[in-house]
PDB file of C-alpha atoms in Angstrom:
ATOM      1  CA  UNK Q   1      16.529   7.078  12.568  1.00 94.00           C
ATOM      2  CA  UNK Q   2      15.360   6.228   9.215  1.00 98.00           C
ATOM      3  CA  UNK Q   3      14.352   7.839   5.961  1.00 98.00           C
ATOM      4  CA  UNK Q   4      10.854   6.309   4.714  1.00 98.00           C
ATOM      5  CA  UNK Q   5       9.295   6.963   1.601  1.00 99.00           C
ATOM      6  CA  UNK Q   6       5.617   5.947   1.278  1.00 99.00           C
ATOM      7  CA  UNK Q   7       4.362   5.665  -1.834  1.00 99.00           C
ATOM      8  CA  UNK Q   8       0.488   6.306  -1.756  1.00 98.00           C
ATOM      9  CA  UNK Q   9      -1.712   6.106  -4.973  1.00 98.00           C
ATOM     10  CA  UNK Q  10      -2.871   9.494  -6.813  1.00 98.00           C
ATOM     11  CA  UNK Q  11      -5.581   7.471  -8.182  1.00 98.00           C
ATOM     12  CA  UNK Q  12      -9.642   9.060  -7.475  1.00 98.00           C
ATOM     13  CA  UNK Q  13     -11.096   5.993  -9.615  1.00 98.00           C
ATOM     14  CA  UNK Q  14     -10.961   2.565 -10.631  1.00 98.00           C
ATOM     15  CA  UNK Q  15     -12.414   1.397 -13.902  1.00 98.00           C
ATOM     16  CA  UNK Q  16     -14.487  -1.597 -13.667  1.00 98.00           C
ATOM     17  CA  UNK Q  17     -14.750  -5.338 -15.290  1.00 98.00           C
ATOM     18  CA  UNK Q  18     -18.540  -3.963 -16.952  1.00 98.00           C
ATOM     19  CA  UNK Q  19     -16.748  -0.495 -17.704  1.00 98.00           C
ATOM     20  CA  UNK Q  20     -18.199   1.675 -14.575  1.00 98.00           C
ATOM     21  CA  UNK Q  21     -16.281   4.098 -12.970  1.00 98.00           C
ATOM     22  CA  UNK Q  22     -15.889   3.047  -8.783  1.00 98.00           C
ATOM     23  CA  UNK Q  23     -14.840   5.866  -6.695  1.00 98.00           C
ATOM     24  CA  UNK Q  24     -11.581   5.454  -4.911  1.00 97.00           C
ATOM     25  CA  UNK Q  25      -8.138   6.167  -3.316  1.00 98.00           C
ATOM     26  CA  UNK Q  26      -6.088   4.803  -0.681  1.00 98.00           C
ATOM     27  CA  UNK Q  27      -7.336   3.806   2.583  1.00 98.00           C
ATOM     28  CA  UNK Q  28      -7.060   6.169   5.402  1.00 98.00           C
ATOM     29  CA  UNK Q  29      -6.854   3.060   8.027  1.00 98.00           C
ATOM     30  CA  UNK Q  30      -3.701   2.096   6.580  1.00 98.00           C
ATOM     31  CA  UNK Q  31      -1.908   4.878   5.446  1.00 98.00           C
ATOM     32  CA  UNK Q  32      -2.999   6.752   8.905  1.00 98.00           C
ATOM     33  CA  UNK Q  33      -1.976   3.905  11.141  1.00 98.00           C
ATOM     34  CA  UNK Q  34       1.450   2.961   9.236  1.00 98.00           C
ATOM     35  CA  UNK Q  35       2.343   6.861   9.250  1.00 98.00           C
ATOM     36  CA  UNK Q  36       1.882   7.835  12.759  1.00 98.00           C
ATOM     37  CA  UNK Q  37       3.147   4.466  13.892  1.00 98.00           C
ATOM     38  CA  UNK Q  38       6.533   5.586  12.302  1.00 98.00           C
ATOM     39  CA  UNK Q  39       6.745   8.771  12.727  1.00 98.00           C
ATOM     40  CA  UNK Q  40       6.087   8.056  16.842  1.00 98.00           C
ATOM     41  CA  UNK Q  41       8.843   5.490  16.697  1.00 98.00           C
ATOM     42  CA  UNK Q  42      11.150   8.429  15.289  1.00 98.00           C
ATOM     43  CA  UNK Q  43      10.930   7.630  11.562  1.00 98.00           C
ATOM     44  CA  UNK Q  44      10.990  10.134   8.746  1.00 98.00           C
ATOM     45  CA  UNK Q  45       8.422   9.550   6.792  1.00 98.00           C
ATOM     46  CA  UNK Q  46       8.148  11.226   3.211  1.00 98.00           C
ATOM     47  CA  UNK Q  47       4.714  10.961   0.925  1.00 98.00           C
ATOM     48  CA  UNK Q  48       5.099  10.232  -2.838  1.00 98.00           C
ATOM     49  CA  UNK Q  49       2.720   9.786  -5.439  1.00 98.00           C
ATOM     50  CA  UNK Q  50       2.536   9.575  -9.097  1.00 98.00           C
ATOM     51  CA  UNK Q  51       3.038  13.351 -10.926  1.00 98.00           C
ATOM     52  CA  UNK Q  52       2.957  14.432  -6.971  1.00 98.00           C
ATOM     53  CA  UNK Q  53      -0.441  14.745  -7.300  1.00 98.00           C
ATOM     54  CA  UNK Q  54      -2.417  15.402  -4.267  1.00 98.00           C
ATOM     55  CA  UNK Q  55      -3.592  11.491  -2.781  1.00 98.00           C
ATOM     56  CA  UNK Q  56      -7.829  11.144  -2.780  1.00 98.00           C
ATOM     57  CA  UNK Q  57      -8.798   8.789   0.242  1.00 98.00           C
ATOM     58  CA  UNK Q  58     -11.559   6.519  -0.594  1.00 98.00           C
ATOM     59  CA  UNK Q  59     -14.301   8.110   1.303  1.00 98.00           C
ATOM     60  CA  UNK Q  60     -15.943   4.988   2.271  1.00 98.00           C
ATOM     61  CA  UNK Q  61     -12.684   4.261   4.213  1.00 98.00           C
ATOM     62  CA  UNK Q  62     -13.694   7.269   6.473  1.00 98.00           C
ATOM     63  CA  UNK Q  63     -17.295   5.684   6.833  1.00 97.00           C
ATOM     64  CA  UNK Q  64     -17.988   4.471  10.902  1.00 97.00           C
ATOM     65  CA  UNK Q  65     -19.060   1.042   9.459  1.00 94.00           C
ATOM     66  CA  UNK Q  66     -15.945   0.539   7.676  1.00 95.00           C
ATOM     67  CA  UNK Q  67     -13.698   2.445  10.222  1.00 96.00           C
ATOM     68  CA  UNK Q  68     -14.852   0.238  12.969  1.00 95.00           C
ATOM     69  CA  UNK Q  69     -16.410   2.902  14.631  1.00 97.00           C
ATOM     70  CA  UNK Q  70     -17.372   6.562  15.370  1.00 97.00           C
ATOM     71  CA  UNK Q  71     -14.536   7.310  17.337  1.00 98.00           C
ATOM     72  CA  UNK Q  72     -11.991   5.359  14.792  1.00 97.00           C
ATOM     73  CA  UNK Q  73     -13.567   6.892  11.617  1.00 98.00           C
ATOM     74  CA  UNK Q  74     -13.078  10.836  13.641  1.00 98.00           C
ATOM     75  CA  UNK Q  75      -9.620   9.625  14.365  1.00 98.00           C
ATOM     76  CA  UNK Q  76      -8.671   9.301  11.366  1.00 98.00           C
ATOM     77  CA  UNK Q  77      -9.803  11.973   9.834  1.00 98.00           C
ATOM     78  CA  UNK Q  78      -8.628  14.520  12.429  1.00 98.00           C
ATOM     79  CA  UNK Q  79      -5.035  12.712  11.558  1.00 98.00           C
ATOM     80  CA  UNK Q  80      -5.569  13.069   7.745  1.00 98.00           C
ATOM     81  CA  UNK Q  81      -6.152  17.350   8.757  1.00 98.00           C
ATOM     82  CA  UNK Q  82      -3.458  17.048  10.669  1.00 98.00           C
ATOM     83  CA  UNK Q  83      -0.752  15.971   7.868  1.00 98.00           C
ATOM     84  CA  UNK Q  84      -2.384  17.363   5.003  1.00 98.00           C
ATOM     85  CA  UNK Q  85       0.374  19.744   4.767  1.00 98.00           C
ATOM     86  CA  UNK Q  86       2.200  16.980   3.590  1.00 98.00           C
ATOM     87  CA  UNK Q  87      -0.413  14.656   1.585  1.00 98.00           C
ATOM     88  CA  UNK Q  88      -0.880  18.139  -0.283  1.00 98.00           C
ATOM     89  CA  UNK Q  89       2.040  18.485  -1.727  1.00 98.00           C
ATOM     90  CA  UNK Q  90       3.930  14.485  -1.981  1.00 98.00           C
ATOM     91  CA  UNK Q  91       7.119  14.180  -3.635  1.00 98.00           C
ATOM     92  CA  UNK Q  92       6.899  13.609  -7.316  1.00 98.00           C
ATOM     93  CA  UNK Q  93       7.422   9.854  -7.855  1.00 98.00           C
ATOM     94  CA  UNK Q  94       9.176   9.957 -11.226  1.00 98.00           C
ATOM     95  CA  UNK Q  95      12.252  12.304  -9.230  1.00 98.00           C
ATOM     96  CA  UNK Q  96      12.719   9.623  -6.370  1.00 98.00           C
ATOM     97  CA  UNK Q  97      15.900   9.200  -5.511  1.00 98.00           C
ATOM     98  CA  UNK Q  98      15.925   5.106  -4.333  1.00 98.00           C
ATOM     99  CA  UNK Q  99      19.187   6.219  -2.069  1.00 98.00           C
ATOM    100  CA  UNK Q 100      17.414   8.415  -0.212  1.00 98.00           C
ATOM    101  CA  UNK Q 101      16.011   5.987   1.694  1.00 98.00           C
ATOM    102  CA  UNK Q 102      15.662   3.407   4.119  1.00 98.00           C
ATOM    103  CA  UNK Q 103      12.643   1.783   3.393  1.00 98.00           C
ATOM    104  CA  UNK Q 104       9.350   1.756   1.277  1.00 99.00           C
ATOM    105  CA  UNK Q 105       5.840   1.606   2.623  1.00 99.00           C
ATOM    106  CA  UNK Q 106       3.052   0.934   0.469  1.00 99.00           C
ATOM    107  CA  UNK Q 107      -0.432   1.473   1.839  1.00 98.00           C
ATOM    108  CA  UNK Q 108      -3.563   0.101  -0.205  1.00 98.00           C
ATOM    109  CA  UNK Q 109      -7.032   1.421  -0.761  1.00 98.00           C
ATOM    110  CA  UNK Q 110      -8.213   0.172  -4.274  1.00 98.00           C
ATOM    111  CA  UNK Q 111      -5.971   2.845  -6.084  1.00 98.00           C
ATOM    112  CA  UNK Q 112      -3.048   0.985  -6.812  1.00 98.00           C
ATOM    113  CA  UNK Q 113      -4.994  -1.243  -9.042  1.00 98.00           C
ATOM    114  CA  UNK Q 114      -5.289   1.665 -10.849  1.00 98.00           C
ATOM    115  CA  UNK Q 115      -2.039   3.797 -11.432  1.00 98.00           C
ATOM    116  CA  UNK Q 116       0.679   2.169  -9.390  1.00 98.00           C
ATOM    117  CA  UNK Q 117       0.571  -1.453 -10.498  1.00 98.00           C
ATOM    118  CA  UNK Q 118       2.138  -0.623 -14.017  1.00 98.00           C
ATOM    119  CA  UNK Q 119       4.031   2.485 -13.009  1.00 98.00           C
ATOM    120  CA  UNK Q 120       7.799   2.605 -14.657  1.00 98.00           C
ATOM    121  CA  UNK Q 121       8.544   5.079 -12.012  1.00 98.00           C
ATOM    122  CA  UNK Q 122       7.801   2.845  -8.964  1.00 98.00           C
ATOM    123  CA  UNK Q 123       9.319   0.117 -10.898  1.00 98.00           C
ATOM    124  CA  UNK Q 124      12.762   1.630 -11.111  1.00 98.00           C
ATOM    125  CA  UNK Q 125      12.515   2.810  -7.143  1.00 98.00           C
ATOM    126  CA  UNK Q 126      11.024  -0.939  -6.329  1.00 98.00           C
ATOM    127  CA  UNK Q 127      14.018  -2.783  -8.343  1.00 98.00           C
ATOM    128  CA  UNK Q 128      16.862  -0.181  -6.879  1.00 98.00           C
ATOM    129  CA  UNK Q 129      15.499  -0.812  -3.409  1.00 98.00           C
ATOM    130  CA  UNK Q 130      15.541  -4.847  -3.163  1.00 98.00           C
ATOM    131  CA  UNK Q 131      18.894  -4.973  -4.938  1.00 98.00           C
ATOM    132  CA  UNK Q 132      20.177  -2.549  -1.806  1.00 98.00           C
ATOM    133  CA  UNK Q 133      18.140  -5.013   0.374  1.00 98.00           C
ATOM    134  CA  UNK Q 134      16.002  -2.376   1.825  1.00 98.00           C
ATOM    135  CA  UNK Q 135      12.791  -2.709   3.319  1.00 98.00           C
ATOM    136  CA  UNK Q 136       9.812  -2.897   1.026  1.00 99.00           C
ATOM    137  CA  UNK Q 137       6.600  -2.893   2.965  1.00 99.00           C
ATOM    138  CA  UNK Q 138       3.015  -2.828   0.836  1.00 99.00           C
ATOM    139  CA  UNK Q 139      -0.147  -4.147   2.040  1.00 98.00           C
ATOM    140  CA  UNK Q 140      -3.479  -4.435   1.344  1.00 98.00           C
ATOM    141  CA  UNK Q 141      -3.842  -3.588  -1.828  1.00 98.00           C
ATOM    142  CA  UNK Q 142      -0.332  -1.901  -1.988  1.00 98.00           C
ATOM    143  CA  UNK Q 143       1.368  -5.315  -3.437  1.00 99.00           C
ATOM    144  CA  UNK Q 144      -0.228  -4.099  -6.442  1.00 99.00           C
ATOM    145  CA  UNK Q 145       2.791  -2.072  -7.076  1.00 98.00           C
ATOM    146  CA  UNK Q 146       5.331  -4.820  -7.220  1.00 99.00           C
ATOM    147  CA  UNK Q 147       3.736  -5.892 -10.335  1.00 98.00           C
ATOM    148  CA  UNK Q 148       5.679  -2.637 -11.845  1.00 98.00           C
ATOM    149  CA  UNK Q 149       8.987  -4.107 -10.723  1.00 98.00           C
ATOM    150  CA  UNK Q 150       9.558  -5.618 -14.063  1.00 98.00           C
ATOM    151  CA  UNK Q 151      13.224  -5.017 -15.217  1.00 96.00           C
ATOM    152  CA  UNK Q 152      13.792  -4.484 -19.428  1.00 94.00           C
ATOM    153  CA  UNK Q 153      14.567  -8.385 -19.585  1.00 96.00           C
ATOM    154  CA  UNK Q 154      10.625  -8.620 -18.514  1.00 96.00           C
ATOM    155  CA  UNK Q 155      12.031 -10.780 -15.033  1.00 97.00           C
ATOM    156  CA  UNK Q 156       9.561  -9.891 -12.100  1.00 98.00           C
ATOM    157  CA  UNK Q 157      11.980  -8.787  -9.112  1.00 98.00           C
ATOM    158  CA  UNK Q 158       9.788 -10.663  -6.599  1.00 98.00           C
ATOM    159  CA  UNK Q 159       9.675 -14.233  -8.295  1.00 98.00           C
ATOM    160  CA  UNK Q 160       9.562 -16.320  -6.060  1.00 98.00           C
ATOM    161  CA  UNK Q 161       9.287 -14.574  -2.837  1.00 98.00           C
ATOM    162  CA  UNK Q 162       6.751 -15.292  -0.301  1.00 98.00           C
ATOM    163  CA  UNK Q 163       4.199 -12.312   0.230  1.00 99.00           C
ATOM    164  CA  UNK Q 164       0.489 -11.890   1.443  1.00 99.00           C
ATOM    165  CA  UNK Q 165      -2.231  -9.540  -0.302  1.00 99.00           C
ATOM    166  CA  UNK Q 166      -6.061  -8.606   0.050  1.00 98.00           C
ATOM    167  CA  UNK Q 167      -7.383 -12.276  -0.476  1.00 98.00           C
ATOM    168  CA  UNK Q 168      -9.933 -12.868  -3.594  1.00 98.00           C
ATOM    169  CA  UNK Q 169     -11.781 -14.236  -0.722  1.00 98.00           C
ATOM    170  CA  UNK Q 170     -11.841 -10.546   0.719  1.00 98.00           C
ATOM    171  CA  UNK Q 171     -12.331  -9.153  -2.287  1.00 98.00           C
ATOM    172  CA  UNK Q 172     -15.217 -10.874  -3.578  1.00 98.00           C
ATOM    173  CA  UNK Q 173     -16.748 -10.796   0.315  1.00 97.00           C
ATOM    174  CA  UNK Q 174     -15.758  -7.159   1.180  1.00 95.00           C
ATOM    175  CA  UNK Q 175     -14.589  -5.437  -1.925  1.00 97.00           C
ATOM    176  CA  UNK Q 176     -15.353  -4.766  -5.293  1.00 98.00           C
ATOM    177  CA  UNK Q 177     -17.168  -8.327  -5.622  1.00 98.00           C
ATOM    178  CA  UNK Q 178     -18.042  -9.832  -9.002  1.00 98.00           C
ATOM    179  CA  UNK Q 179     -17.553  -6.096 -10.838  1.00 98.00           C
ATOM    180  CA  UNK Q 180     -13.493  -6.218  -9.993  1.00 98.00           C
ATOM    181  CA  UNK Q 181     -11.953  -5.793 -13.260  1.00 98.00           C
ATOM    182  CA  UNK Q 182      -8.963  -7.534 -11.639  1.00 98.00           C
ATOM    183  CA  UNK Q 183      -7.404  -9.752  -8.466  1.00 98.00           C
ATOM    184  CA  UNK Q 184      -4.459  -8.586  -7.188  1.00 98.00           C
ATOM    185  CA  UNK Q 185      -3.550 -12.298  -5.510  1.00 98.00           C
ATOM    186  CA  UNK Q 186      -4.402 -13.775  -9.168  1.00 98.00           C
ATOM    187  CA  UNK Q 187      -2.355 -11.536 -10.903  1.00 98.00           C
ATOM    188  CA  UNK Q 188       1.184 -11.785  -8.399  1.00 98.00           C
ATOM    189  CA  UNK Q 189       0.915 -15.095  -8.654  1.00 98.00           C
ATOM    190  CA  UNK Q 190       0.661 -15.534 -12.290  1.00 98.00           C
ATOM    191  CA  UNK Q 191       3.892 -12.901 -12.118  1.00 98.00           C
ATOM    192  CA  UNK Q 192       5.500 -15.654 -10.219  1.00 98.00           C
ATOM    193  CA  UNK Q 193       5.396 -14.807  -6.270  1.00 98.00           C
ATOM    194  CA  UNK Q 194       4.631 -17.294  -3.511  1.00 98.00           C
ATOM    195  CA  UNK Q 195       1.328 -15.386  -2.084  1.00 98.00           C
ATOM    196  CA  UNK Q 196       0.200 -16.737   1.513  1.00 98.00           C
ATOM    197  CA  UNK Q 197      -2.812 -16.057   3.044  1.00 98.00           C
ATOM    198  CA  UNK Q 198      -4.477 -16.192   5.957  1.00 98.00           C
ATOM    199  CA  UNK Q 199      -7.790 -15.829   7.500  1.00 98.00           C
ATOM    200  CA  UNK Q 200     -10.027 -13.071   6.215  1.00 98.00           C
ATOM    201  CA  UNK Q 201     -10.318  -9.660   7.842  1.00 98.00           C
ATOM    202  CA  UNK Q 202      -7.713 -10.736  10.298  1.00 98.00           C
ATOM    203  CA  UNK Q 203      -3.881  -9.696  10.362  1.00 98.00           C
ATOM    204  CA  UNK Q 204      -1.867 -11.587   8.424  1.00 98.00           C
ATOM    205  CA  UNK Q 205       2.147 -10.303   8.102  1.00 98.00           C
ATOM    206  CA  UNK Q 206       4.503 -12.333   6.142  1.00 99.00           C
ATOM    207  CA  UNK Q 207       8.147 -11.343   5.951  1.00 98.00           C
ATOM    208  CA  UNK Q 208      10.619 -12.621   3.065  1.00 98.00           C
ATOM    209  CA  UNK Q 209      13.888 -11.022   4.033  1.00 98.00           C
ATOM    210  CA  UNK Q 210      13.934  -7.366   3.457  1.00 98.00           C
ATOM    211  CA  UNK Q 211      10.467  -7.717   1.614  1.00 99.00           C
ATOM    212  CA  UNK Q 212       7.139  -7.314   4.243  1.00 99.00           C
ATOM    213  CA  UNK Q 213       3.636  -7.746   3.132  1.00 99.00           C
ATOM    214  CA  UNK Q 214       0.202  -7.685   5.131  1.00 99.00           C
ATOM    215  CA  UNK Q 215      -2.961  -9.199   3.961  1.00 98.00           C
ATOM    216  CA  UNK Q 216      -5.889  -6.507   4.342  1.00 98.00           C
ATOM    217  CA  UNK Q 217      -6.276  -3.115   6.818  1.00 98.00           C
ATOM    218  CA  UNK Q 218      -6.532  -5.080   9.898  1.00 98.00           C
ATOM    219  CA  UNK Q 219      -2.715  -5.802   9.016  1.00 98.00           C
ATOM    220  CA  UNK Q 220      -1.677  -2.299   9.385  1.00 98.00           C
ATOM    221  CA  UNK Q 221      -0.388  -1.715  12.560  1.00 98.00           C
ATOM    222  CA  UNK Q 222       1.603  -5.094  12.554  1.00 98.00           C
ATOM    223  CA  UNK Q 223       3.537  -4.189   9.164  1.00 99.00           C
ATOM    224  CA  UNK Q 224       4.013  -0.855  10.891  1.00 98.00           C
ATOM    225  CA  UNK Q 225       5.905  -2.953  14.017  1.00 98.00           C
ATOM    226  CA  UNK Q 226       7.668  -5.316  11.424  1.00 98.00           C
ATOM    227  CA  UNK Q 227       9.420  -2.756   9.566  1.00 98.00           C
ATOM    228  CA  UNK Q 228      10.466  -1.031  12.695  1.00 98.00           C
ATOM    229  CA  UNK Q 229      11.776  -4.166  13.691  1.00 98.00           C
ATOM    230  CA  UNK Q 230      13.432  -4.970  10.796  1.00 98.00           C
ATOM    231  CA  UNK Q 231      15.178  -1.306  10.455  1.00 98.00           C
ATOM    232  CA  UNK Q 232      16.259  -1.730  13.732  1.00 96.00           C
ATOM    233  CA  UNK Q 233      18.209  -4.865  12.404  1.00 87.00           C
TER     234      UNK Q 233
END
């Protein structure tokens, strides 16, 4: 079976395009979902975060509305209780050891915007791990981190791959609207990447060799099934 590292976001709050602070953190829909789907298929799976600081979920991620129901929205929290052993104490992302692992899974909530997608620490784990070929797997908002894959030259490791992201259709629809100080699909392809997307709110998985993206939350359980897949060979 295979060693996982998922990188979640430490971030509590993302500054905005008029200056506000907006509450936030990952999304407990996708981290919750990707997790248990591989740890059930057998998976290790080990939580990082920048300085090993303790994740925040976004709290309107936990909402019924935007869980897609009461029963959803208790599910995941009773999950969340379940593993906070382990999203209490992460590994400390600066001492990741790229060899240690199989693959890396990057869940999204709005907190990669703020902390991951410039972080020299992911960078280095990000580079090591696609020269090895090994499965990178962000979505939602997690492609925000491969912006940090820059190498000293200034190259962008994903330049030219195909990927998917949260849409600026979903984010001007169903995010952070007008105020978002930032677009995520603008700003990978200005880096250079081929983003796809797909309808809104619906899953959308694109797969560039050992590189796996998903468009939005909805997406979660199919990148899940993709990089078991793909581990499997």
């Amino acid at each position: 079976m295979a060693n996982i590292l998922m990188v979640v976001s430490s971030a509590d709050s993302l500054t905005m395009k008029d200056g506000s602070s907006h509450p936030t953190g990952y999304w407990a829909e996708e981290l919750v979902v990707a997790h248990r789907i591989l740890r059930e298929a057998g998976h290790t799976v080990q939580l990082s975060s920048p300085g090993g600081v303790k994740p925040t979920v976004d709290q309107v991620s936990l909402d019924p509305q935007q869980a897609g129901g009461e029963e959803k929205a208790a599910d995941f929290r009773a999950y969340l209780e379940e593993i906070d052993d382990e999203l209490s104490a992460p590994r400390i992302l600066a001492h990741i050891d790229p060899a240690a692992y199989d693959a890396v899974v990057m869940p999204g909530g709005h907190g990669p915007m703020a902390d991951l997608y410039a972080n020299r620490d992911l960078g280095r784990v990000l580079i090591a791990a696609n020269n090895e070929g090994k499965i990178i797997a962000p979505f939602c908002h997690g492609p925000a981190g491969l912006l940090s894959a820059v190498d000293d030259g200034g190259t962008f490791a994903f330049e030219g791959r195909q990927l998917t992201v949260f849409t600026n259709e979903e984010e001007l629809s169903g995010g952070t609207g007008e105020n978002t100080p930032w677009f995520v699909e603008t700003a990978l392809r200005e880096k250079g990447a081929v983003v796809e997307t797909g309808a809104a709110w619906e899953s959308v998985v694109v797969r560039d060799g050992n590189l796996i993206t998903g468009q939005n939350p909805q997406s979660s359980e199919d990148v899940a099934k993709e990089v078991i897949a793909a581990l499997a060979g």
